[in-house]
CSV table of C-alpha atoms in Angstrom, one decimal:
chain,number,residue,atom,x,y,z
F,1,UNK,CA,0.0,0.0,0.0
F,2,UNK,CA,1.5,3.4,-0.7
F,3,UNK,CA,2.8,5.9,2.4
F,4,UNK,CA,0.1,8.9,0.8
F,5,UNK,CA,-2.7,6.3,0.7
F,6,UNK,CA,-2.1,4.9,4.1
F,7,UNK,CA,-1.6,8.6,5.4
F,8,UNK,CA,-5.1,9.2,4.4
F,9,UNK,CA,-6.4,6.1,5.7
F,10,UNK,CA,-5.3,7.4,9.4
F,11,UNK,CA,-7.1,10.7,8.5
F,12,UNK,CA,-10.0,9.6,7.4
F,13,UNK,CA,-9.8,7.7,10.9
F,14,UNK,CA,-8.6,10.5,13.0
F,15,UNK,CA,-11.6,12.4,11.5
F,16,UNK,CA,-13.9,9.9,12.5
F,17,UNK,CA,-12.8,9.6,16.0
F,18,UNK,CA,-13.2,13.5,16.7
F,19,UNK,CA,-16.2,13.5,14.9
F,20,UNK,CA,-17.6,10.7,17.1
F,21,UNK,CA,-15.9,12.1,20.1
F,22,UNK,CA,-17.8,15.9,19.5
F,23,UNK,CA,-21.5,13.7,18.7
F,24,UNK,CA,-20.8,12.0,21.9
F,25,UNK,CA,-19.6,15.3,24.2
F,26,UNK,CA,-22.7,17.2,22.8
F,27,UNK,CA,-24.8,14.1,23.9
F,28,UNK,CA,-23.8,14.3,27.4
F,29,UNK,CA,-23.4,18.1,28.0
F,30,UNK,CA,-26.8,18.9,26.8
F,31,UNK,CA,-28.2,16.0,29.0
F,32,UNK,CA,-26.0,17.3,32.0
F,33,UNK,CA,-27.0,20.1,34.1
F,34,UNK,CA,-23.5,20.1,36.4
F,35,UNK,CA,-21.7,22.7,34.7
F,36,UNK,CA,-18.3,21.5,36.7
F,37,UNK,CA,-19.0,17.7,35.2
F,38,UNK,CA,-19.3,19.2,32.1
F,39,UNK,CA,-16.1,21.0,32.2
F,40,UNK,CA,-14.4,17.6,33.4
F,41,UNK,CA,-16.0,16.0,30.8
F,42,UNK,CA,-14.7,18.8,27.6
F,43,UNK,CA,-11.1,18.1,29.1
F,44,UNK,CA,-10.9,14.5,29.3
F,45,UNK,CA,-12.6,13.9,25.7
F,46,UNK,CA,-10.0,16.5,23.7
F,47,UNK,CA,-7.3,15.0,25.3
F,48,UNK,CA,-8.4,11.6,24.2
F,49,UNK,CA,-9.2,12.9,21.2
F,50,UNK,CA,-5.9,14.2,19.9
F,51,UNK,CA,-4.1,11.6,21.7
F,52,UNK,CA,-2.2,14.0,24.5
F,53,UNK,CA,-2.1,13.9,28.2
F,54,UNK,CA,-2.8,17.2,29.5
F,55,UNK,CA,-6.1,19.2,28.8
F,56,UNK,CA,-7.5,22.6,30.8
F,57,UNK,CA,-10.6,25.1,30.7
F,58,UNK,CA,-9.6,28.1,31.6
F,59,UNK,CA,-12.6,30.3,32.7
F,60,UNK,CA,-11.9,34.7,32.3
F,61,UNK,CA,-12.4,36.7,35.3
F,62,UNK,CA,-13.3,40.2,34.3
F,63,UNK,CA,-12.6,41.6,38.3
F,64,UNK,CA,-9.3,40.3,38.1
F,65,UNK,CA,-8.4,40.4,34.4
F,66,UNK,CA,-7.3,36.6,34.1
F,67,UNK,CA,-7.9,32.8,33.2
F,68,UNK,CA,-8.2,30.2,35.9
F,69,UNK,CA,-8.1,27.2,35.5
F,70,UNK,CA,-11.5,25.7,36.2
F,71,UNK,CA,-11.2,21.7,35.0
F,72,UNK,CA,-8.7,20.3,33.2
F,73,UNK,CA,-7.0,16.5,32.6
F,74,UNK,CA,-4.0,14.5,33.2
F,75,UNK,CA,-2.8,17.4,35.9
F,76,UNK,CA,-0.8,16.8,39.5
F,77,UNK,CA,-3.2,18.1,42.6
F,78,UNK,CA,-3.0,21.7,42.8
F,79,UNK,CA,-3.3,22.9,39.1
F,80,UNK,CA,-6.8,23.3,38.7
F,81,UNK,CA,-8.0,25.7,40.6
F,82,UNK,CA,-5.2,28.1,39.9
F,83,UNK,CA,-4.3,31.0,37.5
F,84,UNK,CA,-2.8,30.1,34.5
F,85,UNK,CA,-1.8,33.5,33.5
F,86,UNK,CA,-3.5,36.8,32.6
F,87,UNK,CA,-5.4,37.8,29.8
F,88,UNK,CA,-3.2,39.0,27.6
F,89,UNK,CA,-0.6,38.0,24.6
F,90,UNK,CA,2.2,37.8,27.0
F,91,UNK,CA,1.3,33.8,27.5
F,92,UNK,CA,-0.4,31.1,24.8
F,93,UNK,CA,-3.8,31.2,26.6
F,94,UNK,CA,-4.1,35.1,27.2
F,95,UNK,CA,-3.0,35.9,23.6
F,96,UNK,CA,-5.6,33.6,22.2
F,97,UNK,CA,-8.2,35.5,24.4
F,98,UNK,CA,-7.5,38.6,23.4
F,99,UNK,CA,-7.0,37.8,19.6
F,100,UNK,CA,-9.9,35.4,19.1
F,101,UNK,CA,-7.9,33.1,17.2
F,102,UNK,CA,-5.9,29.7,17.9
F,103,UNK,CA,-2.7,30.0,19.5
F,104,UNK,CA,-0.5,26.8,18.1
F,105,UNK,CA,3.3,26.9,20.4
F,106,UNK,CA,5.3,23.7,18.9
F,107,UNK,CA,7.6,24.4,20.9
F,108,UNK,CA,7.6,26.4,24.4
F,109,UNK,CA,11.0,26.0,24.8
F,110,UNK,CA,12.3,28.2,21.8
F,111,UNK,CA,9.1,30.5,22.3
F,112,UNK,CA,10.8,33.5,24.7
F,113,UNK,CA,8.5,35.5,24.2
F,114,UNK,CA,6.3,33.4,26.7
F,115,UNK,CA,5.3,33.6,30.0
F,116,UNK,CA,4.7,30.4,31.4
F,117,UNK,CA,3.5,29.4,35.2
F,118,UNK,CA,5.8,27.0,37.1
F,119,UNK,CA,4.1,23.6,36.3
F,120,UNK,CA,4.5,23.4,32.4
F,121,UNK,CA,8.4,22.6,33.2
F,122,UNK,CA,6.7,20.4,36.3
F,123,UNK,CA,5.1,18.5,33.6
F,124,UNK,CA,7.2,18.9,30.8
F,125,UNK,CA,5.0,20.7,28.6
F,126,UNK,CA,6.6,21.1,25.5
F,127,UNK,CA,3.5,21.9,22.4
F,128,UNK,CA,0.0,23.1,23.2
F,129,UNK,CA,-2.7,24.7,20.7
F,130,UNK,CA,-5.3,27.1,22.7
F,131,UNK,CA,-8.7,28.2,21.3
F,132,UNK,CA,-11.3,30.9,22.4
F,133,UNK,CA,-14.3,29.4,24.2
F,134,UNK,CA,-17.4,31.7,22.7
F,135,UNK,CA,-19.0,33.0,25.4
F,136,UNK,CA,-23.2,34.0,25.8
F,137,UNK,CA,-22.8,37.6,27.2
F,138,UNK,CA,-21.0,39.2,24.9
F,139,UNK,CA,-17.5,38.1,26.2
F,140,UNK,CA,-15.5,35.0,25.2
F,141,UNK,CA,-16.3,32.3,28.5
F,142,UNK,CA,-12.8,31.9,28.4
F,143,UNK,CA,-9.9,29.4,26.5
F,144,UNK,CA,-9.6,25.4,25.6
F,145,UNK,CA,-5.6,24.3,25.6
F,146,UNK,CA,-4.1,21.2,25.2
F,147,UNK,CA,-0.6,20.3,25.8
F,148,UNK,CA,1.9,17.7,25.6
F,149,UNK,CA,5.1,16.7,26.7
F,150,UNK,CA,6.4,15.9,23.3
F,151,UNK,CA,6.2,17.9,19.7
F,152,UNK,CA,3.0,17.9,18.0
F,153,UNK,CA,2.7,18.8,14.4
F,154,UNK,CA,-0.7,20.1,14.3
F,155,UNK,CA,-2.9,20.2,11.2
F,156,UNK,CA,-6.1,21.9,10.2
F,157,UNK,CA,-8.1,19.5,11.1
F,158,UNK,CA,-7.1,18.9,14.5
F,159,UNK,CA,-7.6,22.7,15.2
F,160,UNK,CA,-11.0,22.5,13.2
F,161,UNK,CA,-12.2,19.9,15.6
F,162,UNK,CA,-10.7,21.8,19.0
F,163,UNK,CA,-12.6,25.0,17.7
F,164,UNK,CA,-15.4,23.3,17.1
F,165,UNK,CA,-15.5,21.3,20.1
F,166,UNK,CA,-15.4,24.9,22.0
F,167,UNK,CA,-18.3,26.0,20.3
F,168,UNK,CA,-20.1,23.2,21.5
F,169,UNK,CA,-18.8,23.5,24.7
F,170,UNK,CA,-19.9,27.2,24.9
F,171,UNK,CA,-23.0,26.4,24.6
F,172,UNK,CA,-23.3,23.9,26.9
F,173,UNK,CA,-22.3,26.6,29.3
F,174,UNK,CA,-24.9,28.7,28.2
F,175,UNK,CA,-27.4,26.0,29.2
F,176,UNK,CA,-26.1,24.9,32.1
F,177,UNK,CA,-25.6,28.6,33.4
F,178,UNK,CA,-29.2,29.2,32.6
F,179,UNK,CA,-30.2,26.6,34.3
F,180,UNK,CA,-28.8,26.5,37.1
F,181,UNK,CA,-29.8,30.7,37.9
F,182,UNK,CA,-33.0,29.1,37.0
F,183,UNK,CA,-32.9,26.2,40.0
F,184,UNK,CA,-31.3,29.4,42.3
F,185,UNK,CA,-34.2,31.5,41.6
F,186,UNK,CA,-36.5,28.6,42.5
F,187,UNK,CA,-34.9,27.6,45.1
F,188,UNK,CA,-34.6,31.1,46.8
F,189,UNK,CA,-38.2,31.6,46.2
F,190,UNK,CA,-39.6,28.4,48.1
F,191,UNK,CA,-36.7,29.2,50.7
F,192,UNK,CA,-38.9,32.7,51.1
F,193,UNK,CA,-42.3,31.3,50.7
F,194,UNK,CA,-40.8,28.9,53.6
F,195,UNK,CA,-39.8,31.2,55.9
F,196,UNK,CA,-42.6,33.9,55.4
F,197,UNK,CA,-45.3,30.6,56.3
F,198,UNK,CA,-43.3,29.7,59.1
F,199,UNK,CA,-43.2,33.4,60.5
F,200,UNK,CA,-46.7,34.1,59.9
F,201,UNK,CA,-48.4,31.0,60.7
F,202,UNK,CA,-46.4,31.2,64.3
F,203,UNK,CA,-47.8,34.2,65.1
F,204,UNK,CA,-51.4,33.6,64.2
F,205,UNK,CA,-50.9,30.5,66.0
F,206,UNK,CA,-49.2,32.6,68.9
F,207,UNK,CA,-52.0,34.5,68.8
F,208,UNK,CA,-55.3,32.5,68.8
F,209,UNK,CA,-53.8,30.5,71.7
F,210,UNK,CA,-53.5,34.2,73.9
F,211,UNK,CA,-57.2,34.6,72.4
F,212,UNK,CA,-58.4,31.2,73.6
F,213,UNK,CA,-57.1,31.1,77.3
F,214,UNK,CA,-58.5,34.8,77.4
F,215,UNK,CA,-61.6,32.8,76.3
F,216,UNK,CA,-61.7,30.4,79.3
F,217,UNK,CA,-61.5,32.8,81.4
F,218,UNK,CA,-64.7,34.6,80.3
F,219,UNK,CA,-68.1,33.8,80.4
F,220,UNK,CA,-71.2,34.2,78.5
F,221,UNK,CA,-70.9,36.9,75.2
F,222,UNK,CA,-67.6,37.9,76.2
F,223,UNK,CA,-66.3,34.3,75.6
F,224,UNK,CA,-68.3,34.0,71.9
F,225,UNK,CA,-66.8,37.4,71.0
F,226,UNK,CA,-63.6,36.0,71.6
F,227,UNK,CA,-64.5,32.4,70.4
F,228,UNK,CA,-65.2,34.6,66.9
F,229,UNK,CA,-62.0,36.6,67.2
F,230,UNK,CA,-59.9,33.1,67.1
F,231,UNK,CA,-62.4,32.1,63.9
F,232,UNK,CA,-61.2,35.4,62.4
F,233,UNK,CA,-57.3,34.7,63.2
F,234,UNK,CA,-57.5,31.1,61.7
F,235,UNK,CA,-59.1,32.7,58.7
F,236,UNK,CA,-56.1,35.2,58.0
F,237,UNK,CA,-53.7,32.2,57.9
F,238,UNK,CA,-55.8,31.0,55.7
F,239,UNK,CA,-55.9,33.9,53.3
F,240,UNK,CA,-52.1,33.7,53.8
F,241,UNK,CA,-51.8,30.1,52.7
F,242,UNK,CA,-54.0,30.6,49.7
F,243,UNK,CA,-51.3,33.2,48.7
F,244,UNK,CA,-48.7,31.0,49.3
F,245,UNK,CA,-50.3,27.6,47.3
F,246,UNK,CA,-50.4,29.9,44.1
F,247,UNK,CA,-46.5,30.5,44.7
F,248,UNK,CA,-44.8,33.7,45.6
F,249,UNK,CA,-43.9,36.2,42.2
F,250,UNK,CA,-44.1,40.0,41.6
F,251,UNK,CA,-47.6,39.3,40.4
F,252,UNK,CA,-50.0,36.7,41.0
F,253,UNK,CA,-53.1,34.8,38.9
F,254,UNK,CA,-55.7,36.3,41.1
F,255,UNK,CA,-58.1,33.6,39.7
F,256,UNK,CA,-56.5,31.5,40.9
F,257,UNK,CA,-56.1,32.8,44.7
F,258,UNK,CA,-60.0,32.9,44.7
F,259,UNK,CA,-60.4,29.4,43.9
F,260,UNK,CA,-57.7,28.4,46.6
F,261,UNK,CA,-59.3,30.5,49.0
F,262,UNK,CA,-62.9,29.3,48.4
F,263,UNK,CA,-62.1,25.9,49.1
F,264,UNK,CA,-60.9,26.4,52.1
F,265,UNK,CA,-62.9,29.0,53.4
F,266,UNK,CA,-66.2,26.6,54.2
F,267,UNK,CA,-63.7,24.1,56.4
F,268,UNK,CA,-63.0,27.5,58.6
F,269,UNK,CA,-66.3,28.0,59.4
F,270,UNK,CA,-67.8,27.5,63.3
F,271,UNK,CA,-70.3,24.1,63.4
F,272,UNK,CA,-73.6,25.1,61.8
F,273,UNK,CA,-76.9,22.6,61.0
F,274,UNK,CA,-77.7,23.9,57.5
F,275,UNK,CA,-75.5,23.6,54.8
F,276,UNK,CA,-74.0,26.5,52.7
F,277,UNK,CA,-72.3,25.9,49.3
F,278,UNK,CA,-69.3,28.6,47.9
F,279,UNK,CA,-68.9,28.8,43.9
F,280,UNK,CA,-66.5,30.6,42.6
F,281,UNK,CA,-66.4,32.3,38.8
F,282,UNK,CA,-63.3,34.4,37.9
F,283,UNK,CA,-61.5,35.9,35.2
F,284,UNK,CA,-57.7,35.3,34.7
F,285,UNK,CA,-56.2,38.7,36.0
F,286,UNK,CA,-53.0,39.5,37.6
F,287,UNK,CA,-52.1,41.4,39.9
F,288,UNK,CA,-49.2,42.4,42.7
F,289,UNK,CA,-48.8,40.5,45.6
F,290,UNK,CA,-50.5,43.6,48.3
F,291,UNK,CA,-53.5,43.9,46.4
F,292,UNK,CA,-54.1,40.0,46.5
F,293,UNK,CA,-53.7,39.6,50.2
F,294,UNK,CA,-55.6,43.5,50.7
F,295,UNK,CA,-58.4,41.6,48.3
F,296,UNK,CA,-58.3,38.2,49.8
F,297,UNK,CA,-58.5,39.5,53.6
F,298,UNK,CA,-62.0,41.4,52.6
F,299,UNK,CA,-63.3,38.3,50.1
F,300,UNK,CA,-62.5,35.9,54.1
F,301,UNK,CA,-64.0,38.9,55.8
F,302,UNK,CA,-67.3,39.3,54.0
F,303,UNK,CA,-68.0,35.5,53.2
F,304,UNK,CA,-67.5,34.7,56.9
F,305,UNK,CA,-70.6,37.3,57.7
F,306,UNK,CA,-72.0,35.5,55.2
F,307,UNK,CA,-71.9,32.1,57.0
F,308,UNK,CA,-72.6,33.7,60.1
F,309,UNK,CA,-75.7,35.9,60.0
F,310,UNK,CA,-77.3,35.5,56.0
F,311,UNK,CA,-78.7,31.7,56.7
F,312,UNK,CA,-79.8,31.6,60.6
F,313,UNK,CA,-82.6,28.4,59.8
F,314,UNK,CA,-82.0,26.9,56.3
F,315,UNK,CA,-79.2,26.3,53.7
F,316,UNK,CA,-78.0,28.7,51.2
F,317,UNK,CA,-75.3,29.2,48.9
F,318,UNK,CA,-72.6,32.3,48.2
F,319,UNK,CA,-71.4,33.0,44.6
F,320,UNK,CA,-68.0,35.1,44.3
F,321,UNK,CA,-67.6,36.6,40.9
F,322,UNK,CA,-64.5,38.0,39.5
F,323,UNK,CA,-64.9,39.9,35.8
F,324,UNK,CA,-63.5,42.5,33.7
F,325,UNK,CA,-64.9,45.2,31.9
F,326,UNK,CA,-64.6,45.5,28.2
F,327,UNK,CA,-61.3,47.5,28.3
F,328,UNK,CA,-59.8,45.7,30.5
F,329,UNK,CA,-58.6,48.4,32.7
F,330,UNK,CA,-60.7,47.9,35.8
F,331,UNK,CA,-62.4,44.6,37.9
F,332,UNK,CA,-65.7,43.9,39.7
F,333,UNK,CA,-65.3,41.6,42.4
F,334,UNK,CA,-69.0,40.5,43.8
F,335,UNK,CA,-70.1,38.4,46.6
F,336,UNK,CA,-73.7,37.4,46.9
F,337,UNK,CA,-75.4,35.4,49.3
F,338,UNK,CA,-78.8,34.3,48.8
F,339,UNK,CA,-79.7,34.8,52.7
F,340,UNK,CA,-82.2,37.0,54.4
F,341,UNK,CA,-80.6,40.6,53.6
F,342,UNK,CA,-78.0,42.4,55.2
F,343,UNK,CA,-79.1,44.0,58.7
F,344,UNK,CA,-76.5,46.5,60.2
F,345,UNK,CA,-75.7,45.8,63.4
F,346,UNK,CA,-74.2,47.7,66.3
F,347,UNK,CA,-70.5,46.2,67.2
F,348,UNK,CA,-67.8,44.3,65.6
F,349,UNK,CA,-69.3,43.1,62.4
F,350,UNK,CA,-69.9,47.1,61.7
F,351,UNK,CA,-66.5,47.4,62.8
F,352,UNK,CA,-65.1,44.9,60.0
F,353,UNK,CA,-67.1,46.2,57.0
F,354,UNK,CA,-65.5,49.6,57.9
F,355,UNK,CA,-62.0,47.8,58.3
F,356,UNK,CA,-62.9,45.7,54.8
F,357,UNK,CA,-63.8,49.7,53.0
F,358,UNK,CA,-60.3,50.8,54.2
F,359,UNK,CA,-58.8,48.0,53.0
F,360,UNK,CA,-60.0,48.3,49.7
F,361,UNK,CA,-60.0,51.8,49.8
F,362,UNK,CA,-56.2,51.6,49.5
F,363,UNK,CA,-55.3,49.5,46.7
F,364,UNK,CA,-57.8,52.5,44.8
F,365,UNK,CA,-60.8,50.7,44.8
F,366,UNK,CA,-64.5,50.7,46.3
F,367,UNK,CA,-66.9,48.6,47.9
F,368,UNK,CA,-70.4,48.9,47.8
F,369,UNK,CA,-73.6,47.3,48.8
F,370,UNK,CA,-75.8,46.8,45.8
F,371,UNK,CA,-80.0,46.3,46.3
F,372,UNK,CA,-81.6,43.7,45.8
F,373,UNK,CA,-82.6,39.9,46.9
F,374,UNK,CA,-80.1,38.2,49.7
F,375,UNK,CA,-76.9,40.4,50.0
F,376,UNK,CA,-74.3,41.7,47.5
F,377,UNK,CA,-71.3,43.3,48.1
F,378,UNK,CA,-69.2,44.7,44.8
F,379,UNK,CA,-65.5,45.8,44.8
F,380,UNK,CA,-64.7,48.2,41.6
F,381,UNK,CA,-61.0,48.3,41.7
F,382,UNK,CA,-58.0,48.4,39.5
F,383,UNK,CA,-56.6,45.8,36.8
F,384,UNK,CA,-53.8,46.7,36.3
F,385,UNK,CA,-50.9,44.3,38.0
């Protein structure tokens, strides 16, 4: 067999290998959401790939103008994790950062223009090729070298597959990177959402047991007041748990809350012997998280004076409506009982629906109570979130 034929033979082969090397890399990056394994995994495959010993990423840090080394292969304890050099053309990696283009040194030792950290002669480095890694936010990520004891002759198709295997590997970056703010930001949330239904749940809780050994000690209407302050207490951590099972964000599907909230709210209710059925009918709207809980404290307040004085001797049922008007720029929140009629009454019930009209008074909207058959109470506020 002729030399030129066999020559090509071992290209053809080499060219397979990296290609099937790159096909398998992107296979596992893209499936991988551990940026560092990823970065392990980019070293160890390039060495292999062009048959050397020694691979490294090295990662730019703007703050201190530099690449570190941030995974590599083949290196003694203590390398990765380091500073290779800074970013600039006085060493193979820098000057391939800051020129874009592969950096080929055949030879370190006769290169004295080089500055080169202490463990190349450690290892014997004698040939490396660095390329740019392409990076998602405007800047290179940083620079993929390989390096070898003994003199490489390079070709153009081993550089090909090195730059192309950094593209790759850029973009698994991207991905993982996004990701992983992405699990952070989830994380951090449900860490909040957490700690604010710990704290608030502990102090209702603190507080209803306050209200009910005040309760034993009284007698007669002063213990039912009291009895009905507790109800009132549970009902808030209710309104706050509804807030918290549609999940914690800037704004929230208000829909949604209702729904949440109307389930529960028959559960909190004091032992009754007629039943009373809760349906709830709502637009999708959104809106920030005070005028959720603002609404949601007056939508607990009025259906619990529902429960208690609109069906006194049969069953009955309350309808909550949630729609927008044509424009979209403002809501009607109603709820209707089909009870005997709202009676005003001297004491604390008077006391809430002036509490409920300041409430709503402050997120800009109104509350009103319209004529006609049973009760209905309508909140005109605004859509926008």
């Amino acid at each position: 067999m002729p030399n030129s034929q066999r020559v090509t033979e071992r290209t053809v082969e080499k060219l397979q290998r990296q290609q099937a090397a790159l096909a398998a890399f992107g296979s596992f990056a893209f499936r991988e959401t551990d940026l560092q394994k990823i970065l392990t995994e980019a070293a160890r495959i390039c060495a292999a790939s062009l048959e050397v010993p020694f691979c490294k990423v090295c990662r730019y840090r703007p703050a201190e103008d530099d690449l570190l080394i941030v995974a590599g292969c083949g290196w003694k304890p203590g390398v990765i994790g380091g500073v290779v050099s800074q970013a600039n053309e006085t060493s193979p990696q820098g000057r391939a950062y800051v020129t874009g283009k592969p950096v080929i040194i055949r030879n370190i030792i006769t290169a004295n223009d080089l500055a080169l950290p202490e463990f190349y002669a450690e290892h014997g480095i004698i040939s490396t090729v660095d390329v740019v890694i392409p990076g998602f936010d405007g800047k290179p990520f940083g620079v993929l070298e390989i390096d070898s004891p003994s003199q490489h002759q390079y070709d153009v198709h081993d550089i090909n597959f090195l730059t192309g295997f950094a593209n790759v590997l850029a973009e698994a970056v991207a991905t993982a990177t996004r990701v992983q703010a992405l699990r952070e930001s989830v994380e951090q949330k449900n860490l909040l959402a957490e700690e604010l239904q710990h704290r608030v749940r502990n102090n209702l809780q603190m507080l209803a047991s306050m209200l009910s050994a005040h309760a034993r000690d009284e007698a007669g209407v002063a213990g039912h007041s009291v009895d009905a302050m507790i109800r009132q207490v549970t009902i808030l951590a209710q309104v706050y748990d509804s807030l918290l099972g549609v999940g914690l964000s800037k704004t929230i599907d208000f829909a949604g809350y209702l729904d949440a909230l109307c389930v529960s709210m028959p559960g909190l209710q004091g032992p009754r012997a007629h039943s009373v059925a809760i349906h709830c009918r709502a637009d999708r709207l959104l809106l920030d998280l005070d005028a959720v809980t603002s609404l949601g404290i007056v939508v607990a307040e009025l259906i619990t004076n529902s429960y208690g004085h609109a069906f006194p001797d049969r069953d009955g049922q309350i309808l909550i409506d949630l729609a927008l008007d044509s424009g979209g720029k403002t809501a009607m929140l109603t709820i209707h009982d089909d009870g005997i009629g709202y009676r005003p009454q001297d004491g604390s019930s008077r006391r809430g629906l002036s509490l409920c009209r300041r409430i709503v008074a402050r997120i800009g909207g109104t509350l009103e109570l319209q004529p006609g058959a049973g009760t209905l109470w309508a909140i005109g506020f605004p859509a926008a979130a």
